[in-house]
Tab-separated table of C-alpha atoms and ligand atoms in Angstrom:
chain	number	residue	atom	x	y	z
A	438	UNK	CA	-19.781	0.213	25.769
A	439	UNK	CA	-17.449	-1.636	26.788
A	440	UNK	CA	-14.769	-0.516	28.883
A	441	UNK	CA	-11.955	1.949	28.369
A	442	UNK	CA	-10.250	1.707	30.863
A	443	UNK	CA	-9.263	-2.332	29.666
A	444	UNK	CA	-8.679	-1.830	26.828
A	445	UNK	CA	-5.948	0.558	27.925
A	446	UNK	CA	-4.654	-2.321	30.168
A	447	UNK	CA	-5.200	-4.521	27.304
A	448	UNK	CA	-3.706	-2.324	24.938
A	449	UNK	CA	-0.496	-1.517	27.875
A	450	UNK	CA	0.188	-5.145	28.535
A	451	UNK	CA	0.341	-6.103	24.249
A	452	UNK	CA	2.612	-2.579	23.595
A	453	UNK	CA	3.635	-0.911	26.274
A	454	UNK	CA	3.018	2.286	25.449
A	455	UNK	CA	-0.164	4.028	27.232
A	456	UNK	CA	-2.409	4.768	24.361
A	457	UNK	CA	-4.604	7.895	24.015
A	458	UNK	CA	-8.346	5.902	23.587
A	459	UNK	CA	-11.545	7.151	21.342
A	460	UNK	CA	-14.538	5.804	21.368
A	461	UNK	CA	-17.852	5.222	18.069
A	462	UNK	CA	-20.946	4.190	18.354
A	463	UNK	CA	-22.868	2.418	16.548
A	464	UNK	CA	-26.650	4.119	14.467
A	465	UNK	CA	-29.731	3.007	14.473
A	466	UNK	CA	-31.874	4.614	11.577
A	467	UNK	CA	-35.647	5.651	13.022
A	468	UNK	CA	-37.341	6.450	9.394
A	469	UNK	CA	-34.999	7.177	5.403
A	470	UNK	CA	-34.546	4.373	4.156
A	471	UNK	CA	-33.196	4.088	0.545
A	472	UNK	CA	-33.188	7.498	0.121
A	473	UNK	CA	-30.015	8.615	0.465
A	474	UNK	CA	-28.592	8.256	-2.644
A	475	UNK	CA	-31.617	9.526	-3.923
A	476	UNK	CA	-30.144	12.482	-2.191
A	477	UNK	CA	-32.692	12.944	0.291
A	478	UNK	CA	-33.284	12.499	4.155
A	479	UNK	CA	-32.585	9.933	7.296
A	480	UNK	CA	-33.261	9.857	10.620
A	481	UNK	CA	-30.706	8.323	12.412
A	482	UNK	CA	-29.695	8.702	15.161
A	483	UNK	CA	-26.220	6.738	17.367
A	484	UNK	CA	-26.673	3.977	20.201
A	485	UNK	CA	-24.966	2.555	23.196
A	486	UNK	CA	-22.952	0.075	21.436
A	487	UNK	CA	-19.654	1.207	20.277
A	488	UNK	CA	-16.003	0.858	19.356
A	489	UNK	CA	-13.221	1.898	21.337
A	490	UNK	CA	-9.805	3.095	19.380
A	491	UNK	CA	-6.586	2.651	21.831
A	492	UNK	CA	-3.443	4.759	19.736
A	493	UNK	CA	-0.094	4.532	20.747
A	494	UNK	CA	3.239	5.804	18.015
A	495	UNK	CA	5.968	3.956	18.048
A	496	UNK	CA	9.555	4.608	16.225
A	497	UNK	CA	10.192	1.260	14.032
A	498	UNK	CA	8.127	2.078	11.028
A	499	UNK	CA	5.030	-0.534	11.438
A	500	UNK	CA	0.949	-0.243	11.995
A	501	UNK	CA	0.313	-3.122	13.777
A	502	UNK	CA	-3.205	-3.814	13.989
A	503	UNK	CA	-4.919	-5.724	16.601
A	504	UNK	CA	-8.840	-6.570	17.962
A	505	UNK	CA	-10.088	-7.474	20.748
A	506	UNK	CA	-13.701	-9.450	18.860
A	507	UNK	CA	-10.936	-11.626	16.624
A	508	UNK	CA	-8.044	-11.817	19.438
A	509	UNK	CA	-5.381	-10.510	16.087
A	510	UNK	CA	-3.455	-8.803	15.410
A	511	UNK	CA	-1.822	-7.428	12.011
A	512	UNK	CA	1.382	-6.120	11.190
A	513	UNK	CA	1.982	-3.600	7.781
A	514	UNK	CA	4.906	-1.596	7.103
A	515	UNK	CA	3.908	2.559	7.577
A	516	UNK	CA	5.551	3.395	4.545
A	517	UNK	CA	4.016	0.417	2.395
A	518	UNK	CA	0.427	0.073	3.299
A	519	UNK	CA	-1.597	-2.309	1.226
A	520	UNK	CA	-2.989	-0.812	-1.639
A	521	UNK	CA	-6.125	-3.023	-2.082
A	522	UNK	CA	-8.709	-4.791	-0.070
A	523	UNK	CA	-8.704	-8.536	1.092
A	524	UNK	CA	-11.143	-9.283	2.563
A	525	UNK	CA	-9.878	-9.486	5.992
A	526	UNK	CA	-11.559	-7.158	8.990
A	527	UNK	CA	-7.752	-5.150	9.176
A	528	UNK	CA	-9.418	-3.276	5.558
A	529	UNK	CA	-11.637	-1.044	8.019
A	530	UNK	CA	-8.952	-0.025	9.760
A	531	UNK	CA	-5.913	0.713	6.458
A	532	UNK	CA	-9.142	1.491	4.290
A	533	UNK	CA	-9.181	4.884	6.521
A	534	UNK	CA	-5.106	4.653	6.626
A	535	UNK	CA	-5.122	3.893	2.761
A	536	UNK	CA	-8.040	7.525	1.916
A	537	UNK	CA	-6.225	9.467	4.446
A	538	UNK	CA	-3.155	9.558	2.650
A	539	UNK	CA	-5.072	10.154	-0.739
A	540	UNK	CA	-5.861	13.479	1.647
A	541	UNK	CA	-1.823	14.326	1.390
A	542	UNK	CA	-1.316	12.887	5.232
A	543	UNK	CA	2.330	10.696	5.717
A	544	UNK	CA	1.163	7.495	7.894
A	545	UNK	CA	2.962	7.125	11.401
A	546	UNK	CA	4.143	4.140	12.403
A	547	UNK	CA	1.913	3.285	15.636
A	548	UNK	CA	-0.352	1.128	16.997
A	549	UNK	CA	-3.899	0.853	17.369
A	550	UNK	CA	-5.851	-1.254	19.518
A	551	UNK	CA	-9.420	-2.102	18.664
A	552	UNK	CA	-12.713	-3.002	20.829
A	553	UNK	CA	-16.374	-2.932	20.168
A	554	UNK	CA	-19.755	-3.609	21.026
A	555	UNK	CA	-21.579	-2.872	18.369
A	556	UNK	CA	-22.920	-6.672	17.140
A	557	UNK	CA	-20.634	-7.066	14.019
A	558	UNK	CA	-22.470	-7.687	10.766
A	559	UNK	CA	-25.891	-6.639	12.483
A	560	UNK	CA	-26.735	-3.992	10.623
A	561	UNK	CA	-26.144	-1.809	13.510
A	562	UNK	CA	-23.163	0.016	11.785
A	563	UNK	CA	-19.898	-1.534	13.423
A	564	UNK	CA	-18.592	-0.605	10.264
A	565	UNK	CA	-18.325	3.000	10.940
A	566	UNK	CA	-17.841	2.802	14.445
A	567	UNK	CA	-14.856	0.993	13.352
A	568	UNK	CA	-13.964	3.597	10.713
A	569	UNK	CA	-14.860	6.382	12.131
A	570	UNK	CA	-12.732	5.412	15.824
A	571	UNK	CA	-9.759	4.743	13.557
A	572	UNK	CA	-9.974	8.047	11.482
A	573	UNK	CA	-9.878	10.709	14.629
A	574	UNK	CA	-7.704	7.922	16.394
A	575	UNK	CA	-5.196	8.800	13.963
A	576	UNK	CA	-5.774	12.457	13.444
A	577	UNK	CA	-5.293	13.020	16.830
A	578	UNK	CA	-2.300	11.049	15.982
A	579	UNK	CA	-0.699	12.982	13.990
A	580	UNK	CA	-2.717	16.267	15.047
A	581	UNK	CA	-4.960	16.854	11.844
A	582	UNK	CA	-8.794	18.160	13.088
A	583	UNK	CA	-10.886	17.638	10.143
A	584	UNK	CA	-14.520	19.059	11.058
A	585	UNK	CA	-16.308	15.825	11.706
A	586	UNK	CA	-19.000	15.849	9.129
A	587	UNK	CA	-15.579	15.846	6.635
A	588	UNK	CA	-14.650	13.739	8.634
A	589	UNK	CA	-17.792	10.866	8.426
A	590	UNK	CA	-17.413	11.532	4.232
A	591	UNK	CA	-13.374	10.258	4.705
A	592	UNK	CA	-15.186	6.858	6.284
A	593	UNK	CA	-17.274	6.679	3.942
A	594	UNK	CA	-15.814	6.709	1.810
A	595	UNK	CA	-12.581	4.277	2.997
A	596	UNK	CA	-15.614	1.792	3.117
A	597	UNK	CA	-16.518	2.592	-0.755
A	598	UNK	CA	-13.068	3.089	-2.230
A	599	UNK	CA	-11.225	0.521	-0.335
A	600	UNK	CA	-13.796	-1.572	1.301
A	601	UNK	CA	-15.021	-1.973	-1.383
A	602	UNK	CA	-19.127	-2.090	0.075
A	603	UNK	CA	-20.983	0.841	-2.127
A	604	UNK	CA	-23.195	2.740	1.387
A	605	UNK	CA	-24.888	6.149	1.705
A	606	UNK	CA	-23.377	8.880	4.456
A	607	UNK	CA	-25.516	8.079	7.014
A	608	UNK	CA	-23.774	5.707	9.215
A	609	UNK	CA	-20.141	6.823	9.375
A	610	UNK	CA	-22.436	10.817	9.612
A	611	UNK	CA	-24.367	9.764	13.041
A	612	UNK	CA	-21.734	8.486	14.199
A	613	UNK	CA	-19.776	11.537	13.856
A	614	UNK	CA	-22.198	14.303	14.847
A	615	UNK	CA	-24.271	12.602	17.154
A	616	UNK	CA	-25.957	13.908	20.975
A	617	UNK	CA	-26.806	11.713	23.081
A	618	UNK	CA	-30.556	12.046	23.439
A	619	UNK	CA	-31.887	13.131	19.917
A	620	UNK	CA	-32.448	11.572	16.125
A	621	UNK	CA	-30.631	14.049	13.681
A	622	UNK	CA	-32.629	14.281	10.405
A	623	UNK	CA	-29.693	14.429	8.257
A	624	UNK	CA	-29.783	16.285	4.231
A	625	UNK	CA	-27.395	13.844	2.784
A	626	UNK	CA	-27.850	17.176	-0.505
A	627	UNK	CA	-25.689	18.787	1.261
A	628	UNK	CA	-24.719	17.025	4.366
A	629	UNK	CA	-27.146	20.204	7.734
A	630	UNK	CA	-28.031	18.336	10.056
A	631	UNK	CA	-30.961	19.455	12.711
A	632	UNK	CA	-31.172	17.601	16.058
A	633	UNK	CA	-34.444	16.607	16.719
A	634	UNK	CA	-34.969	15.566	20.872
A	635	UNK	CA	-36.440	11.994	22.125
A	636	UNK	CA	-37.457	12.297	25.225
A	637	UNK	CA	-35.740	10.288	28.352
A	638	UNK	CA	-39.088	8.570	28.649
A	639	UNK	CA	-38.454	7.091	25.278
A	640	UNK	CA	-36.718	4.006	24.884
A	641	UNK	CA	-35.427	3.166	21.593
A	642	UNK	CA	-35.524	-1.456	21.146
A	643	UNK	CA	-33.839	-2.559	18.561
A	644	UNK	CA	-34.699	-6.840	18.003
A	645	UNK	CA	-33.163	-8.421	15.252
A	646	UNK	CA	-34.653	-10.846	13.293
A	647	UNK	CA	-31.290	-13.020	12.809
A	648	UNK	CA	-32.254	-13.177	9.529
A	649	UNK	CA	-30.387	-11.502	6.196
A	650	UNK	CA	-32.459	-12.798	3.298
A	651	UNK	CA	-29.801	-11.056	0.402
A	652	UNK	CA	-26.827	-10.677	2.166
A	653	UNK	CA	-24.682	-10.370	-1.481
A	654	UNK	CA	-25.957	-6.677	-2.328
A	655	UNK	CA	-27.318	-7.418	-5.638
A	656	UNK	CA	-30.582	-6.824	-4.073
A	657	UNK	CA	-29.080	-3.195	-3.408
A	658	UNK	CA	-27.988	-2.874	-6.741
A	659	UNK	CA	-30.888	-3.682	-8.762
A	660	UNK	CA	-32.949	-1.517	-5.908
A	661	UNK	CA	-29.826	1.736	-7.238
A	662	UNK	CA	-30.900	1.572	-10.072
A	663	UNK	CA	-34.586	1.977	-10.312
A	664	UNK	CA	-34.561	4.317	-8.766
A	665	UNK	CA	-32.308	5.812	-10.803
A	666	UNK	CA	-34.299	5.131	-14.060
A	667	UNK	CA	-37.273	6.682	-13.223
A	668	UNK	CA	-35.594	9.469	-11.767
A	669	UNK	CA	-33.996	9.883	-15.246
A	670	UNK	CA	-37.714	9.529	-16.920
A	671	UNK	CA	-38.384	12.923	-15.023
A	672	UNK	CA	-35.701	14.433	-16.124
A	673	UNK	CA	-36.679	13.816	-18.989
A	674	UNK	CA	-40.184	16.288	-17.911
A	675	UNK	CA	-37.916	18.320	-16.149
A	676	UNK	CA	-34.593	18.871	-16.623
A	677	UNK	CA	-34.587	19.673	-13.400
A	678	UNK	CA	-35.105	16.714	-11.197
A	679	UNK	CA	-31.620	15.310	-10.939
A	680	UNK	CA	-32.382	13.379	-8.016
A	681	UNK	CA	-35.941	11.887	-6.856
A	682	UNK	CA	-35.374	13.662	-3.992
A	683	UNK	CA	-36.860	16.898	-6.451
A	684	UNK	CA	-39.879	14.968	-7.686
A	685	UNK	CA	-43.118	14.258	-6.202
A	686	UNK	CA	-45.588	11.528	-6.059
A	687	UNK	CA	-47.647	14.540	-9.974
A	688	UNK	CA	-44.411	13.854	-11.346
A	689	UNK	CA	-45.258	10.311	-10.674
A	690	UNK	CA	-48.370	10.748	-11.459
A	691	UNK	CA	-47.428	12.176	-14.718
A	692	UNK	CA	-44.343	10.757	-15.871
A	693	UNK	CA	-44.804	6.901	-14.479
A	694	UNK	CA	-46.341	5.017	-17.241
A	695	UNK	CA	-42.930	5.843	-18.852
A	696	UNK	CA	-41.607	3.217	-16.173
A	697	UNK	CA	-41.173	-0.086	-15.959
A	698	UNK	CA	-44.087	-1.096	-12.631
A	699	UNK	CA	-40.777	-1.883	-10.430
A	700	UNK	CA	-39.587	1.380	-10.778
A	701	UNK	CA	-42.437	3.151	-10.277
A	702	UNK	CA	-42.842	1.385	-7.604
A	703	UNK	CA	-39.181	1.968	-5.889
A	704	UNK	CA	-39.990	5.415	-6.365
A	705	UNK	CA	-42.952	6.050	-4.683
A	706	UNK	CA	-40.652	4.515	-0.783
A	707	UNK	CA	-38.163	7.243	-2.162
A	708	UNK	CA	-40.016	10.246	-2.673
A	709	UNK	CA	-43.184	9.400	0.391
A	710	UNK	CA	-40.064	8.301	2.400
A	711	UNK	CA	-38.244	11.821	1.778
A	712	UNK	CA	-41.614	13.705	2.892
A	713	UNK	CA	-42.198	11.128	6.280
A	714	UNK	CA	-38.932	11.948	7.686
A	715	UNK	CA	-38.761	15.444	8.244
A	716	UNK	CA	-42.609	15.431	8.909
A	717	UNK	CA	-41.240	12.659	11.179
A	718	UNK	CA	-38.545	15.011	12.915
A	719	UNK	CA	-40.925	17.815	13.279
A	720	UNK	CA	-43.415	15.385	14.914
A	721	UNK	CA	-40.525	14.974	17.239
A	722	UNK	CA	-39.449	18.997	17.527
A	723	UNK	CA	-43.539	19.281	18.511
A	724	UNK	CA	-42.324	16.157	21.052
A	725	UNK	CA	-46.477	14.597	19.085
A	726	UNK	CA	-45.400	11.044	19.544
A	727	UNK	CA	-48.241	9.686	18.298
A	728	UNK	CA	-47.329	11.165	14.627
A	729	UNK	CA	-44.064	10.396	14.695
A	730	UNK	CA	-45.666	6.651	15.538
A	731	UNK	CA	-48.440	6.960	12.885
A	732	UNK	CA	-45.250	7.585	10.851
A	733	UNK	CA	-43.296	4.870	11.032
A	734	UNK	CA	-46.430	1.663	10.625
A	735	UNK	CA	-46.268	4.180	7.046
A	736	UNK	CA	-43.242	3.296	6.094
A	737	UNK	CA	-42.566	-0.005	6.853
A	738	UNK	CA	-45.749	-0.526	5.101
A	739	UNK	CA	-44.559	1.317	1.988
A	740	UNK	CA	-40.956	0.023	2.390
A	741	UNK	CA	-42.800	-3.462	2.345
A	742	UNK	CA	-44.741	-3.155	-0.096
A	743	UNK	CA	-44.012	-0.714	-2.418
A	744	UNK	CA	-39.522	-0.971	-2.027
A	745	UNK	CA	-40.216	-5.080	-1.606
A	746	UNK	CA	-37.084	-4.963	0.626
A	747	UNK	CA	-38.888	-7.219	3.799
A	748	UNK	CA	-39.286	-9.904	4.322
A	749	UNK	CA	-41.793	-12.622	6.447
A	750	UNK	CA	-39.433	-12.192	9.398
A	751	UNK	CA	-39.817	-8.359	9.109
A	752	UNK	CA	-42.794	-8.094	8.828
A	753	UNK	CA	-43.728	-10.555	11.695
A	754	UNK	CA	-41.053	-8.906	14.190
A	755	UNK	CA	-43.323	-5.550	13.872
A	756	UNK	CA	-47.055	-7.105	13.307
A	757	UNK	CA	-45.979	-8.722	16.768
A	758	UNK	CA	-45.206	-5.356	18.109
A	759	UNK	CA	-48.396	-3.529	17.806
A	760	UNK	CA	-50.216	-4.437	20.431
A	761	UNK	CA	-48.378	-4.702	23.063
A	762	UNK	CA	-48.822	-1.616	25.912
A	763	UNK	CA	-46.117	1.042	25.726
A	764	UNK	CA	-45.540	0.692	21.727
A	765	UNK	CA	-44.718	4.792	19.592
A	766	UNK	CA	-44.496	3.067	17.055
A	767	UNK	CA	-41.951	0.382	14.810
A	768	UNK	CA	-40.269	-0.698	11.541
A	769	UNK	CA	-37.871	-2.136	9.727
A	770	UNK	CA	-34.839	-0.269	9.947
A	771	UNK	CA	-31.232	-0.629	7.055
A	772	UNK	CA	-30.761	-1.889	3.970
A	773	UNK	CA	-33.778	-4.718	3.838
A	774	UNK	CA	-34.303	-8.646	3.889
A	775	UNK	CA	-33.772	-8.633	7.471
A	776	UNK	CA	-31.890	-6.809	9.584
A	777	UNK	CA	-33.004	-5.373	12.921
A	778	UNK	CA	-36.641	-3.447	13.445
A	779	UNK	CA	-36.417	-0.471	15.351
A	780	UNK	CA	-38.912	0.456	18.252
A	781	UNK	CA	-39.981	2.820	19.871
A	782	UNK	CA	-41.129	2.200	23.775
A	783	UNK	CA	-42.328	4.640	26.443
A	784	UNK	CA	-38.875	3.478	28.560
A	785	UNK	CA	-41.147	2.220	31.884
A	786	UNK	CA	-43.046	-0.723	28.734
A	787	UNK	CA	-39.253	-1.639	27.449
A	788	UNK	CA	-38.164	-4.253	29.310
A	789	UNK	CA	-41.986	-5.849	29.691
A	790	UNK	CA	-41.753	-5.509	25.579
A	791	UNK	CA	-38.563	-7.141	24.833
A	792	UNK	CA	-39.541	-9.705	26.239
A	793	UNK	CA	-42.874	-9.814	25.100
A	794	UNK	CA	-41.159	-9.845	21.216
A	795	UNK	CA	-38.800	-12.283	21.861
A	796	UNK	CA	-41.733	-14.544	22.963
A	797	UNK	CA	-44.136	-13.776	20.601
A	798	UNK	CA	-41.082	-14.362	17.898
A	799	UNK	CA	-39.641	-17.643	18.792
A	800	UNK	CA	-43.090	-18.636	19.207
A	801	UNK	CA	-44.126	-17.399	15.292
A	802	UNK	CA	-40.640	-18.232	13.714
A	803	UNK	CA	-38.688	-20.736	15.509
A	804	UNK	CA	-35.444	-18.301	15.924
A	805	UNK	CA	-34.121	-16.709	18.669
A	806	UNK	CA	-33.925	-13.060	18.718
A	807	UNK	CA	-31.382	-10.846	20.138
A	808	UNK	CA	-33.361	-7.440	21.696
A	809	UNK	CA	-31.411	-4.232	22.970
A	810	UNK	CA	-33.580	-1.838	24.171
A	811	UNK	CA	-30.809	0.932	24.040
A	812	UNK	CA	-31.061	5.866	23.753
A	813	UNK	CA	-30.085	7.656	21.704
A	814	UNK	CA	-26.327	8.598	22.768
A	815	UNK	CA	-23.825	11.105	21.868
A	816	UNK	CA	-21.303	10.473	19.185
A	817	UNK	CA	-17.741	10.011	18.908
A	818	UNK	CA	-15.455	11.614	21.266
A	819	UNK	CA	-11.860	11.412	23.141
A	820	UNK	CA	-13.050	9.103	26.748
A	821	UNK	CA	-8.884	9.231	27.978
A	822	UNK	CA	-10.212	11.711	30.215
A	823	UNK	CA	-12.294	9.545	31.548
A	824	UNK	CA	-10.414	6.958	32.050
A	825	UNK	CA	-7.551	8.737	33.703
A	826	UNK	CA	-9.952	10.302	35.932
A	827	UNK	CA	-11.384	6.142	37.447
A	828	UNK	CA	-7.289	4.674	37.600
B	377	LIG	P1	-22.390	-3.925	10.066
B	377	LIG	O1	-21.489	-2.576	9.408
B	377	LIG	O2	-24.149	-3.992	9.946
B	377	LIG	O3	-21.931	-4.082	11.579
B	377	LIG	P2	-20.580	-4.815	7.715
B	377	LIG	O4	-20.402	-6.709	7.369
B	377	LIG	O5	-20.548	-3.929	7.004
B	377	LIG	O6	-21.805	-4.664	9.179
B	377	LIG	O7	-18.843	-4.403	9.191
B	377	LIG	C1	-18.709	-6.152	9.754
B	377	LIG	C2	-17.516	-5.712	10.537
B	377	LIG	O8	-16.493	-3.895	10.229
B	377	LIG	C3	-16.833	-7.112	10.485
B	377	LIG	O9	-16.740	-8.336	9.911
B	377	LIG	C4	-15.417	-6.410	10.179
B	377	LIG	O10	-14.516	-7.206	9.216
B	377	LIG	C5	-15.641	-5.187	11.004
B	377	LIG	N1	-15.163	-4.978	11.868
B	377	LIG	C6	-16.176	-3.844	12.469
B	377	LIG	N2	-16.272	-3.908	14.307
B	377	LIG	C7	-15.092	-3.994	14.107
B	377	LIG	C8	-13.834	-4.465	15.266
B	377	LIG	N3	-13.895	-4.449	17.156
B	377	LIG	N4	-12.630	-5.570	15.322
B	377	LIG	C9	-12.125	-5.278	14.524
B	377	LIG	N5	-13.093	-5.717	13.301
B	377	LIG	C10	-14.150	-4.820	13.328
B	378	LIG	MG1	-21.473	-1.825	7.888
């Protein structure tokens, strides 16, 4: 994580005021892909990369947003903030302000400096990190304390309604609620969760394929429609099934012939993935890493073949990891069609694993991947106390 003391001095010299500083992490999803909008289960962990937000009040009626990542500053009137997105990075903090205003809060005048080391646009959710860091900073300034699951929901709404991306709740939830050295099994139906410990002997190795094949989101939309088609067919026979969360493989056997072949395959992925995700949490809780690895391998095959959300490069990244020393499990993580794979690797082998995987992938595809060795980090928090301790 970038040094909060450095952001403090950037903020101080730019705005002349002592800031309060908050941090919110990015995340990686260990298992549970495209299950969130079927009201199912996901199991992400927060990672060591985070976005910092430094905030201080102003007296001139302005909201001033500065990103050190973009070295860019924009000013707005607190009393007439934009009601719509502009396609600029400021949409992310402005979206949070719009949602808070919609909840009845008066947005005060303040300066906000943002700085993150979550790689932007790599599927590690720099967007959730900036939203949660902003929300924590602004709610602290106006002295409002939301329970973390509610804060996460407000941030998700800001991304859905203001930024215009139809993401589920997972990213904001894990950023706001993570616990160090744990994965979090989240029930997307009611936002209840269980922590599942990741042993200190296990590293999260995140390998970026450096490709993203479907940036328009069209594939996401079509997958979602197919999943909903399958649920609607089952609901004709079993009205209590409103989402695939409630469906079984037996339902697919009985009613699958009434669905399009693609809806049937997509539903098979979602139904089996839900079962696998709950089983993966159980495996972690019972220290059964072998079973966890098996479930991750099965999840990748399902994601690649039934959901058809992988690509040649991601399949290669997973395949090339298989016989490397220390591998526990590997799969493509995130929305699909490129992005990153997540590899659970014995800590003692993590560096060699990362180096060897990078070489193999470059030799196979001609692309140099970015590979990050992370551990499961804690959730969003105020960090000023620790800075004062070191300054
Ligand atoms: P991901 O969430 O996978 O990183 P997204 O496209 O959802 O990718 O979000 C990335 C966008 O979030 C960036 O293009 C930028 O607009 C915004 N963003 C994230 N972090 C920062 C930051 N520190 N400063 C300014 N904008 C940021
Ligand atoms: Mg995002």
